[in-house]
CSV table of C-alpha atoms in Angstrom, one decimal:
chain,number,residue,atom,x,y,z
A,1,UNK,CA,52.5,14.9,24.5
A,2,UNK,CA,49.3,15.7,25.6
A,3,UNK,CA,46.0,14.6,23.2
A,4,UNK,CA,43.8,17.0,24.9
A,5,UNK,CA,42.9,19.9,23.1
A,6,UNK,CA,44.7,23.1,23.9
A,7,UNK,CA,43.3,26.8,24.6
A,8,UNK,CA,46.4,29.1,25.1
A,9,UNK,CA,45.8,31.7,22.6
A,10,UNK,CA,45.0,34.5,25.1
A,11,UNK,CA,47.6,32.9,28.0
A,12,UNK,CA,50.5,35.4,27.1
A,13,UNK,CA,48.0,38.3,26.7
A,14,UNK,CA,45.9,37.9,29.8
A,15,UNK,CA,48.2,36.1,32.2
A,16,UNK,CA,51.7,36.0,33.7
A,17,UNK,CA,53.8,32.7,32.6
A,18,UNK,CA,55.1,32.1,36.2
A,19,UNK,CA,51.5,31.9,37.6
A,20,UNK,CA,50.2,29.9,34.5
A,21,UNK,CA,52.8,27.4,35.5
A,22,UNK,CA,52.1,27.5,39.6
A,23,UNK,CA,48.4,26.4,38.3
A,24,UNK,CA,49.0,24.3,35.4
A,25,UNK,CA,48.1,20.5,35.7
A,26,UNK,CA,52.0,19.9,36.8
A,27,UNK,CA,51.7,22.5,39.6
A,28,UNK,CA,48.1,21.2,40.9
A,29,UNK,CA,49.4,17.4,40.9
A,30,UNK,CA,52.6,18.3,42.5
A,31,UNK,CA,51.1,20.0,45.1
A,32,UNK,CA,48.9,17.1,46.1
A,33,UNK,CA,52.0,15.0,46.0
A,34,UNK,CA,54.0,17.0,48.1
A,35,UNK,CA,51.2,16.6,50.7
A,36,UNK,CA,51.5,12.8,50.4
A,37,UNK,CA,55.2,12.7,50.8
A,38,UNK,CA,54.8,15.2,53.9
A,39,UNK,CA,52.2,13.0,55.3
A,40,UNK,CA,54.2,10.0,55.0
A,41,UNK,CA,57.2,11.6,56.8
A,42,UNK,CA,55.0,12.8,59.5
A,43,UNK,CA,53.4,9.6,60.1
A,44,UNK,CA,56.8,7.8,60.2
A,45,UNK,CA,58.0,10.4,62.7
A,46,UNK,CA,54.8,9.9,65.1
A,47,UNK,CA,55.4,6.0,65.0
A,48,UNK,CA,52.1,5.2,62.5
A,49,UNK,CA,53.9,4.0,59.6
A,50,UNK,CA,57.6,2.4,59.3
A,51,UNK,CA,60.3,4.8,58.5
A,52,UNK,CA,61.6,2.3,56.0
A,53,UNK,CA,58.7,3.0,53.6
A,54,UNK,CA,59.0,7.0,53.7
A,55,UNK,CA,61.7,7.0,50.8
A,56,UNK,CA,59.7,4.8,48.5
A,57,UNK,CA,56.7,6.8,48.6
A,58,UNK,CA,58.8,10.2,48.3
A,59,UNK,CA,60.2,8.7,45.3
A,60,UNK,CA,56.6,8.1,43.5
A,61,UNK,CA,55.7,11.8,44.6
A,62,UNK,CA,56.8,13.5,41.5
A,63,UNK,CA,54.2,14.8,39.0
A,64,UNK,CA,56.1,13.9,36.2
A,65,UNK,CA,55.7,10.2,36.7
A,66,UNK,CA,51.9,10.6,36.1
A,67,UNK,CA,49.6,10.6,33.1
A,68,UNK,CA,47.4,13.7,33.2
A,69,UNK,CA,45.3,12.6,30.5
A,70,UNK,CA,44.5,9.5,32.1
A,71,UNK,CA,44.0,11.6,35.4
A,72,UNK,CA,41.6,14.0,33.7
A,73,UNK,CA,39.5,11.1,32.5
A,74,UNK,CA,39.4,9.4,35.8
A,75,UNK,CA,38.1,12.7,37.5
A,76,UNK,CA,35.2,12.5,35.5
A,77,UNK,CA,33.9,9.2,37.6
A,78,UNK,CA,35.9,9.7,40.9
A,79,UNK,CA,34.6,13.6,41.2
A,80,UNK,CA,37.8,15.1,42.0
A,81,UNK,CA,41.4,14.8,41.3
A,82,UNK,CA,43.0,13.2,44.8
A,83,UNK,CA,41.1,9.9,44.4
A,84,UNK,CA,42.5,8.7,40.9
A,85,UNK,CA,45.8,10.4,41.8
A,86,UNK,CA,46.5,8.6,45.1
A,87,UNK,CA,45.2,5.5,43.4
A,88,UNK,CA,47.9,5.8,40.8
A,89,UNK,CA,50.5,6.7,43.4
A,90,UNK,CA,49.7,3.4,45.3
A,91,UNK,CA,50.1,1.6,42.3
A,92,UNK,CA,53.2,3.0,41.2
A,93,UNK,CA,54.6,2.2,44.8
A,94,UNK,CA,52.9,-1.5,44.6
A,95,UNK,CA,55.2,-2.4,41.8
A,96,UNK,CA,58.3,-2.0,43.6
A,97,UNK,CA,57.1,-2.5,47.2
A,98,UNK,CA,53.6,-3.8,48.0
A,99,UNK,CA,54.4,-3.3,51.6
A,100,UNK,CA,55.0,0.7,51.7
A,101,UNK,CA,51.5,1.0,49.4
A,102,UNK,CA,49.7,0.1,52.8
A,103,UNK,CA,50.7,3.2,54.0
A,104,UNK,CA,50.0,5.9,51.2
A,105,UNK,CA,47.4,8.5,52.3
A,106,UNK,CA,46.7,6.5,55.7
A,107,UNK,CA,44.3,8.5,57.7
A,108,UNK,CA,43.7,11.4,55.0
A,109,UNK,CA,40.8,12.2,52.6
A,110,UNK,CA,40.9,13.5,49.3
A,111,UNK,CA,40.3,17.0,50.1
A,112,UNK,CA,43.3,17.0,52.6
A,113,UNK,CA,45.4,16.5,49.7
A,114,UNK,CA,43.3,19.0,47.4
A,115,UNK,CA,43.1,21.6,49.7
A,116,UNK,CA,46.5,21.1,51.4
A,117,UNK,CA,48.1,21.2,47.5
A,118,UNK,CA,45.9,24.4,46.8
A,119,UNK,CA,47.7,26.2,49.8
A,120,UNK,CA,51.0,25.0,48.7
A,121,UNK,CA,50.1,26.5,45.3
A,122,UNK,CA,49.0,29.5,46.9
A,123,UNK,CA,52.0,30.1,48.7
A,124,UNK,CA,54.2,30.2,45.5
A,125,UNK,CA,51.4,32.5,44.0
A,126,UNK,CA,52.0,34.9,46.7
A,127,UNK,CA,55.6,35.1,46.3
A,128,UNK,CA,55.1,35.9,42.8
A,129,UNK,CA,52.6,38.5,43.6
A,130,UNK,CA,54.7,40.1,46.2
A,131,UNK,CA,57.9,40.3,43.9
A,132,UNK,CA,55.5,42.1,41.1
A,133,UNK,CA,53.5,44.5,43.6
A,134,UNK,CA,57.2,45.5,45.2
A,135,UNK,CA,58.7,46.2,41.8
A,136,UNK,CA,55.4,48.0,40.5
A,137,UNK,CA,55.4,50.3,43.6
A,138,UNK,CA,59.1,51.3,43.4
A,139,UNK,CA,58.7,52.0,39.7
A,140,UNK,CA,55.5,54.1,40.8
A,141,UNK,CA,57.3,56.2,43.4
A,142,UNK,CA,59.9,56.8,40.7
A,143,UNK,CA,57.5,58.2,38.5
A,144,UNK,CA,55.4,60.3,40.7
A,145,UNK,CA,58.6,61.7,42.2
A,146,UNK,CA,59.6,62.8,38.6
A,147,UNK,CA,56.2,64.3,37.7
A,148,UNK,CA,55.4,65.8,41.1
A,149,UNK,CA,55.5,69.4,39.6
A,150,UNK,CA,53.9,68.6,36.3
A,151,UNK,CA,50.7,70.5,36.0
A,152,UNK,CA,47.5,68.8,34.4
A,153,UNK,CA,44.0,69.0,34.5
A,154,UNK,CA,42.1,67.5,37.0
A,155,UNK,CA,38.9,66.0,35.7
A,156,UNK,CA,36.0,65.2,37.9
A,157,UNK,CA,32.7,63.5,36.3
A,158,UNK,CA,34.8,63.3,33.1
A,159,UNK,CA,35.1,67.2,32.9
A,160,UNK,CA,38.0,69.7,33.7
A,161,UNK,CA,38.2,70.6,37.3
A,162,UNK,CA,41.1,72.1,39.1
A,163,UNK,CA,44.8,71.7,38.4
A,164,UNK,CA,46.6,68.7,39.5
A,165,UNK,CA,50.0,67.0,39.0
A,166,UNK,CA,50.7,64.0,37.0
A,167,UNK,CA,52.8,63.0,40.2
A,168,UNK,CA,49.5,63.4,42.5
A,169,UNK,CA,47.9,61.3,40.2
A,170,UNK,CA,50.8,58.3,40.0
A,171,UNK,CA,50.9,58.6,44.0
A,172,UNK,CA,47.3,57.7,44.3
A,173,UNK,CA,48.2,54.6,42.2
A,174,UNK,CA,51.3,53.8,44.5
A,175,UNK,CA,49.0,54.3,47.9
A,176,UNK,CA,46.6,51.6,46.5
A,177,UNK,CA,49.5,49.3,45.6
A,178,UNK,CA,51.5,49.6,48.6
A,179,UNK,CA,48.3,49.0,50.8
A,180,UNK,CA,47.6,45.9,48.8
A,181,UNK,CA,51.2,45.0,49.7
A,182,UNK,CA,50.3,45.3,53.3
A,183,UNK,CA,47.2,43.3,53.1
A,184,UNK,CA,49.0,40.4,51.3
A,185,UNK,CA,51.5,40.1,54.0
A,186,UNK,CA,48.6,40.1,56.6
A,187,UNK,CA,46.8,37.7,55.1
A,188,UNK,CA,49.6,34.7,55.1
A,189,UNK,CA,49.0,33.6,58.8
A,190,UNK,CA,45.4,33.0,58.1
A,191,UNK,CA,45.5,31.5,54.6
A,192,UNK,CA,48.5,29.3,54.8
A,193,UNK,CA,47.2,26.9,56.9
A,194,UNK,CA,47.4,22.9,56.7
A,195,UNK,CA,43.9,21.0,55.8
A,196,UNK,CA,44.1,17.5,57.7
A,197,UNK,CA,40.8,16.4,59.0
A,198,UNK,CA,40.2,12.7,57.4
A,199,UNK,CA,36.9,11.7,56.8
A,200,UNK,CA,34.9,14.2,58.7
A,201,UNK,CA,37.1,16.2,60.6
A,202,UNK,CA,37.9,14.3,63.5
A,203,UNK,CA,40.8,12.1,62.2
A,204,UNK,CA,39.5,9.3,64.2
A,205,UNK,CA,41.4,6.6,61.8
A,206,UNK,CA,44.6,7.8,63.4
A,207,UNK,CA,43.4,7.3,67.0
A,208,UNK,CA,45.6,9.1,69.7
A,209,UNK,CA,48.5,9.5,66.9
A,210,UNK,CA,46.3,12.1,65.1
A,211,UNK,CA,47.5,14.9,67.0
A,212,UNK,CA,51.3,14.1,66.8
A,213,UNK,CA,50.8,13.3,63.1
A,214,UNK,CA,49.0,16.8,62.3
A,215,UNK,CA,51.9,18.8,64.1
A,216,UNK,CA,54.3,17.2,62.2
A,217,UNK,CA,52.6,17.3,59.0
A,218,UNK,CA,52.2,21.1,59.6
A,219,UNK,CA,55.9,21.5,60.3
A,220,UNK,CA,56.9,19.1,57.3
A,221,UNK,CA,55.0,21.6,54.6
A,222,UNK,CA,55.9,24.7,56.6
A,223,UNK,CA,52.0,25.5,57.2
A,224,UNK,CA,50.2,26.8,60.2
A,225,UNK,CA,48.1,24.5,62.3
A,226,UNK,CA,44.8,25.8,62.1
A,227,UNK,CA,42.3,25.7,65.3
A,228,UNK,CA,40.5,23.0,63.3
A,229,UNK,CA,40.3,21.5,59.8
A,230,UNK,CA,38.3,24.0,57.4
A,231,UNK,CA,36.7,21.5,55.0
A,232,UNK,CA,33.6,23.7,54.6
A,233,UNK,CA,34.7,26.9,56.5
A,234,UNK,CA,36.0,28.7,53.2
A,235,UNK,CA,36.6,32.2,54.5
A,236,UNK,CA,40.3,31.8,54.5
A,237,UNK,CA,40.2,31.3,50.4
A,238,UNK,CA,37.5,33.9,50.2
A,239,UNK,CA,39.4,36.5,51.7
A,240,UNK,CA,42.4,36.1,49.7
A,241,UNK,CA,39.9,36.0,46.3
A,242,UNK,CA,38.7,39.5,47.5
A,243,UNK,CA,42.2,40.6,48.1
A,244,UNK,CA,43.0,39.7,44.5
A,245,UNK,CA,39.6,41.4,43.6
A,246,UNK,CA,41.1,44.5,45.0
A,247,UNK,CA,44.4,44.3,43.5
A,248,UNK,CA,42.6,43.7,40.1
A,249,UNK,CA,40.3,46.7,40.7
A,250,UNK,CA,43.2,49.1,41.5
A,251,UNK,CA,45.3,47.7,38.6
A,252,UNK,CA,41.8,48.3,36.3
A,253,UNK,CA,42.0,52.2,37.7
A,254,UNK,CA,45.6,52.7,36.6
A,255,UNK,CA,44.7,51.0,33.3
A,256,UNK,CA,41.3,53.3,32.8
A,257,UNK,CA,43.1,56.5,33.7
A,258,UNK,CA,46.0,55.9,31.3
A,259,UNK,CA,43.6,54.7,28.6
A,260,UNK,CA,41.3,58.0,28.7
A,261,UNK,CA,44.4,60.2,28.9
A,262,UNK,CA,45.7,58.4,25.8
A,263,UNK,CA,42.7,59.3,24.0
A,264,UNK,CA,43.2,61.5,20.9
A,265,UNK,CA,41.3,64.3,22.4
A,266,UNK,CA,43.6,64.3,25.5
A,267,UNK,CA,47.1,63.0,24.1
A,268,UNK,CA,48.7,63.8,27.5
A,269,UNK,CA,49.9,60.1,28.8
A,270,UNK,CA,51.0,56.8,26.4
A,271,UNK,CA,52.0,53.8,26.8
A,272,UNK,CA,55.6,53.1,25.9
A,273,UNK,CA,55.7,52.4,22.3
A,274,UNK,CA,56.9,49.2,20.6
A,275,UNK,CA,57.4,47.8,17.1
A,276,UNK,CA,53.6,46.4,16.1
A,277,UNK,CA,52.3,47.1,19.5
A,278,UNK,CA,48.7,48.8,19.4
A,279,UNK,CA,48.4,48.7,15.9
A,280,UNK,CA,45.0,48.2,14.0
A,281,UNK,CA,44.6,45.6,11.2
A,282,UNK,CA,43.2,48.5,8.8
A,283,UNK,CA,44.2,51.9,10.2
A,284,UNK,CA,47.9,52.3,10.0
A,285,UNK,CA,47.6,55.6,12.3
A,286,UNK,CA,46.3,53.6,15.4
A,287,UNK,CA,48.2,53.5,18.7
A,288,UNK,CA,46.0,51.6,20.8
A,289,UNK,CA,46.3,51.1,24.7
A,290,UNK,CA,46.6,47.2,24.5
A,291,UNK,CA,48.4,47.2,27.9
A,292,UNK,CA,45.7,49.1,29.6
A,293,UNK,CA,43.2,46.8,28.0
A,294,UNK,CA,44.5,44.2,29.9
A,295,UNK,CA,44.3,45.8,33.3
A,296,UNK,CA,40.8,47.1,32.5
A,297,UNK,CA,40.0,43.3,31.4
A,298,UNK,CA,41.2,41.9,34.5
A,299,UNK,CA,39.3,44.1,36.7
A,300,UNK,CA,36.2,43.2,34.8
A,301,UNK,CA,36.3,40.1,35.2
A,302,UNK,CA,37.6,39.6,38.7
A,303,UNK,CA,34.5,40.4,40.6
A,304,UNK,CA,32.5,37.9,39.0
A,305,UNK,CA,35.1,35.3,40.1
A,306,UNK,CA,35.1,36.7,43.4
A,307,UNK,CA,31.4,36.4,43.7
A,308,UNK,CA,31.8,32.7,43.0
A,309,UNK,CA,33.9,32.4,45.7
A,310,UNK,CA,31.4,34.2,48.1
A,311,UNK,CA,28.6,32.1,46.4
A,312,UNK,CA,30.4,28.6,47.4
A,313,UNK,CA,30.9,29.6,51.3
A,314,UNK,CA,27.6,28.2,52.8
A,315,UNK,CA,29.0,24.2,52.4
A,316,UNK,CA,26.9,21.6,53.7
A,317,UNK,CA,28.0,20.3,57.2
A,318,UNK,CA,31.3,18.8,56.7
A,319,UNK,CA,31.8,17.9,53.2
A,320,UNK,CA,30.4,20.2,50.4
A,321,UNK,CA,28.6,19.1,47.5
A,322,UNK,CA,29.3,21.2,44.5
A,323,UNK,CA,30.2,24.4,46.3
A,324,UNK,CA,33.7,23.2,46.8
A,325,UNK,CA,34.0,22.1,43.3
A,326,UNK,CA,33.0,25.8,42.3
A,327,UNK,CA,36.1,27.1,43.8
A,328,UNK,CA,38.8,24.6,41.8
A,329,UNK,CA,39.2,26.6,38.7
A,330,UNK,CA,37.7,30.2,40.1
A,331,UNK,CA,40.5,30.9,42.4
A,332,UNK,CA,43.2,29.9,40.2
A,333,UNK,CA,41.8,31.9,37.2
A,334,UNK,CA,41.7,35.0,39.6
A,335,UNK,CA,45.6,34.4,40.6
A,336,UNK,CA,46.3,34.3,36.7
A,337,UNK,CA,44.3,37.3,35.8
A,338,UNK,CA,45.9,39.4,38.5
A,339,UNK,CA,49.5,37.8,37.4
A,340,UNK,CA,48.8,38.9,33.9
A,341,UNK,CA,47.7,42.5,34.9
A,342,UNK,CA,50.6,42.7,36.9
A,343,UNK,CA,52.9,41.9,34.1
A,344,UNK,CA,51.4,44.3,31.9
A,345,UNK,CA,51.6,47.3,34.7
A,346,UNK,CA,55.5,46.6,35.0
A,347,UNK,CA,56.0,46.8,31.6
A,348,UNK,CA,53.7,50.1,31.1
A,349,UNK,CA,54.6,52.2,34.4
A,350,UNK,CA,58.6,52.8,33.5
A,351,UNK,CA,58.0,53.4,30.1
A,352,UNK,CA,55.2,55.8,30.3
A,353,UNK,CA,55.4,58.6,27.4
A,354,UNK,CA,54.4,62.0,29.1
A,355,UNK,CA,53.6,65.0,27.0
A,356,UNK,CA,53.8,67.9,29.6
A,357,UNK,CA,53.0,70.6,26.5
A,358,UNK,CA,49.8,68.7,25.8
A,359,UNK,CA,49.1,69.0,29.3
A,360,UNK,CA,49.6,72.6,29.4
A,361,UNK,CA,47.6,73.2,26.2
A,362,UNK,CA,44.7,71.0,27.7
A,363,UNK,CA,44.8,73.3,30.7
A,364,UNK,CA,43.7,76.0,28.4
A,365,UNK,CA,41.0,74.4,26.8
A,366,UNK,CA,38.6,76.1,28.8
A,367,UNK,CA,40.2,79.6,28.8
A,368,UNK,CA,40.7,80.3,32.2
A,369,UNK,CA,37.5,78.3,33.7
A,370,UNK,CA,39.5,75.7,35.4
A,371,UNK,CA,40.9,78.5,37.6
A,372,UNK,CA,37.7,80.1,38.2
A,373,UNK,CA,38.0,78.7,42.0
A,374,UNK,CA,41.1,80.7,42.5
A,375,UNK,CA,39.5,83.8,41.4
A,376,UNK,CA,36.7,83.1,43.4
A,377,UNK,CA,38.6,82.2,46.7
A,378,UNK,CA,40.9,85.2,46.2
A,379,UNK,CA,37.8,87.6,46.0
A,380,UNK,CA,36.0,85.8,49.1
A,381,UNK,CA,39.0,87.2,51.4
A,382,UNK,CA,37.7,90.7,50.5
A,383,UNK,CA,34.0,90.9,49.6
A,384,UNK,CA,32.8,87.6,51.3
A,385,UNK,CA,32.1,84.2,50.0
A,386,UNK,CA,28.7,84.3,48.5
A,387,UNK,CA,29.3,87.7,46.8
A,388,UNK,CA,32.8,86.4,45.3
A,389,UNK,CA,31.2,83.0,44.0
A,390,UNK,CA,28.0,85.0,42.3
A,391,UNK,CA,30.4,87.4,40.7
A,392,UNK,CA,32.7,85.1,39.5
A,393,UNK,CA,29.9,82.7,38.2
A,394,UNK,CA,28.8,85.6,36.2
A,395,UNK,CA,32.3,86.3,34.6
A,396,UNK,CA,32.3,82.4,33.6
A,397,UNK,CA,28.6,82.5,32.4
A,398,UNK,CA,29.9,85.7,30.1
A,399,UNK,CA,33.0,84.3,29.3
A,400,UNK,CA,31.5,81.2,27.8
A,401,UNK,CA,28.8,83.1,26.1
A,402,UNK,CA,31.4,85.3,24.2
A,403,UNK,CA,34.0,82.8,23.4
A,404,UNK,CA,36.3,84.9,25.6
A,405,UNK,CA,39.3,84.1,27.9
A,406,UNK,CA,38.0,84.3,31.6
A,407,UNK,CA,41.3,86.6,32.0
A,408,UNK,CA,39.8,89.2,29.5
A,409,UNK,CA,36.3,89.2,30.9
A,410,UNK,CA,37.5,89.5,34.9
A,411,UNK,CA,39.8,92.1,33.4
A,412,UNK,CA,36.9,94.3,32.1
A,413,UNK,CA,34.9,94.0,35.2
A,414,UNK,CA,34.9,96.9,37.4
A,415,UNK,CA,34.1,95.0,40.5
A,416,UNK,CA,37.0,92.4,39.9
A,417,UNK,CA,39.3,95.0,39.0
A,418,UNK,CA,38.6,97.0,42.1
A,419,UNK,CA,39.6,94.0,44.4
A,420,UNK,CA,42.4,92.4,42.2
A,421,UNK,CA,45.4,94.0,40.4
A,422,UNK,CA,46.2,92.7,36.8
A,423,UNK,CA,49.4,90.9,38.5
A,424,UNK,CA,47.3,89.0,41.1
A,425,UNK,CA,45.0,87.8,38.0
A,426,UNK,CA,48.1,86.5,36.0
A,427,UNK,CA,49.3,84.6,39.3
A,428,UNK,CA,45.6,83.5,40.1
A,429,UNK,CA,45.0,82.2,36.3
A,430,UNK,CA,48.4,80.5,36.4
A,431,UNK,CA,48.0,76.6,36.9
A,432,UNK,CA,51.4,76.1,38.3
A,433,UNK,CA,50.5,78.5,41.3
A,434,UNK,CA,47.1,76.5,42.1
A,435,UNK,CA,48.6,73.2,42.9
A,436,UNK,CA,47.6,73.0,46.4
A,437,UNK,CA,49.4,70.2,48.1
A,438,UNK,CA,50.2,68.2,45.3
A,439,UNK,CA,53.9,68.0,46.2
A,440,UNK,CA,53.2,67.1,49.6
A,441,UNK,CA,50.8,64.4,48.8
A,442,UNK,CA,53.3,63.0,46.4
A,443,UNK,CA,56.1,63.3,49.3
A,444,UNK,CA,54.0,61.5,51.6
A,445,UNK,CA,53.0,58.6,49.7
A,446,UNK,CA,56.8,58.2,48.7
A,447,UNK,CA,57.8,58.4,52.1
A,448,UNK,CA,55.3,56.0,53.3
A,449,UNK,CA,56.2,53.7,50.5
A,450,UNK,CA,59.7,53.9,51.8
A,451,UNK,CA,59.1,53.5,55.5
A,452,UNK,CA,57.2,50.1,54.4
A,453,UNK,CA,60.1,48.8,52.9
A,454,UNK,CA,62.7,49.1,55.7
């Protein structure tokens, strides 16, 4: 059992358990050990080390064999995690086969093990992200179709605008998630690259065997062989961090919209209810948007982490001092935050509780004013745009001043009555008849989603 103090109270709330496992001490150490085992196999295949020692090295490349507490202490003196791990690996192998110990980590440098190990972790992280994004996009597509014709107030600058539909709003969330899925797929060839350069990137220690070893090592790990080592060229990692920031931002948008619609004053859309969820320690009536809070929290924290990755880009010469170190916890934290937001979204979206009646009621809060544009457009076809706009604007001001419904004011206005019949006014002031292309936008978003999955 670890003697290090634990700090896990918020893990289950803000992060996803599978992603935490990927970036746990076990995951980090195993990534480096997978690199060391693959290096041994590649060097044996290239004739650099004896084939007979490979099994001995592979057998020792299991994370559970090592004392993480001791490694943590040793990192403080070594300056990175690979140095004490390679020493521990060599010591373990030497205990049973001193000859095999001579060939551990041959020609590699600490950063090769750490960066390549990180890339292996990132590959596992991408698998998790893809799975969750795929599931979320399917859920959003289903909900968008289900509510494609459910009218609600559109809101601009936090004020009622013209009517939209809930399905159209959800389709907007869907489009963003589908674009992130595409971006994630496109980034893999650039991101999932071997790091192998030795002391300064030239692999001089391996002589004329360097190139065959590099190719074999990339094949062993199923990673791309880059144009050259990227010890201080960090654009690959920063691009991925930026994508994580984008995903967090889009999930934050979903969470923000949901939390605003869940406000008491709106009461149109709610997180799925569950015993004990969203309660207050003092107010029994509270139903707080605790899931949306995770999405908004991740979107708030992610930009600072992405900024750290950008700040760490101008690394010195062939090996960085401090800037590389700044990445070590930053990128894993980003992955874990996004995974937590996705886990919450996967709970929220399929269980959304929709109050269509309240949406209809809220559309009437302005007493017809949200449909003033519809009346103005209809009048413009008969008396011209400027005249129509001015006329409807005056009617709106009168309605507000008198506390009257816009329909009554329009009815009483001779200029309006001369152009629009009572039936026409009824239709123009019905939100269901002023939804524009909302249904088509939903259909298009869902169609694009489906085409991306075939």
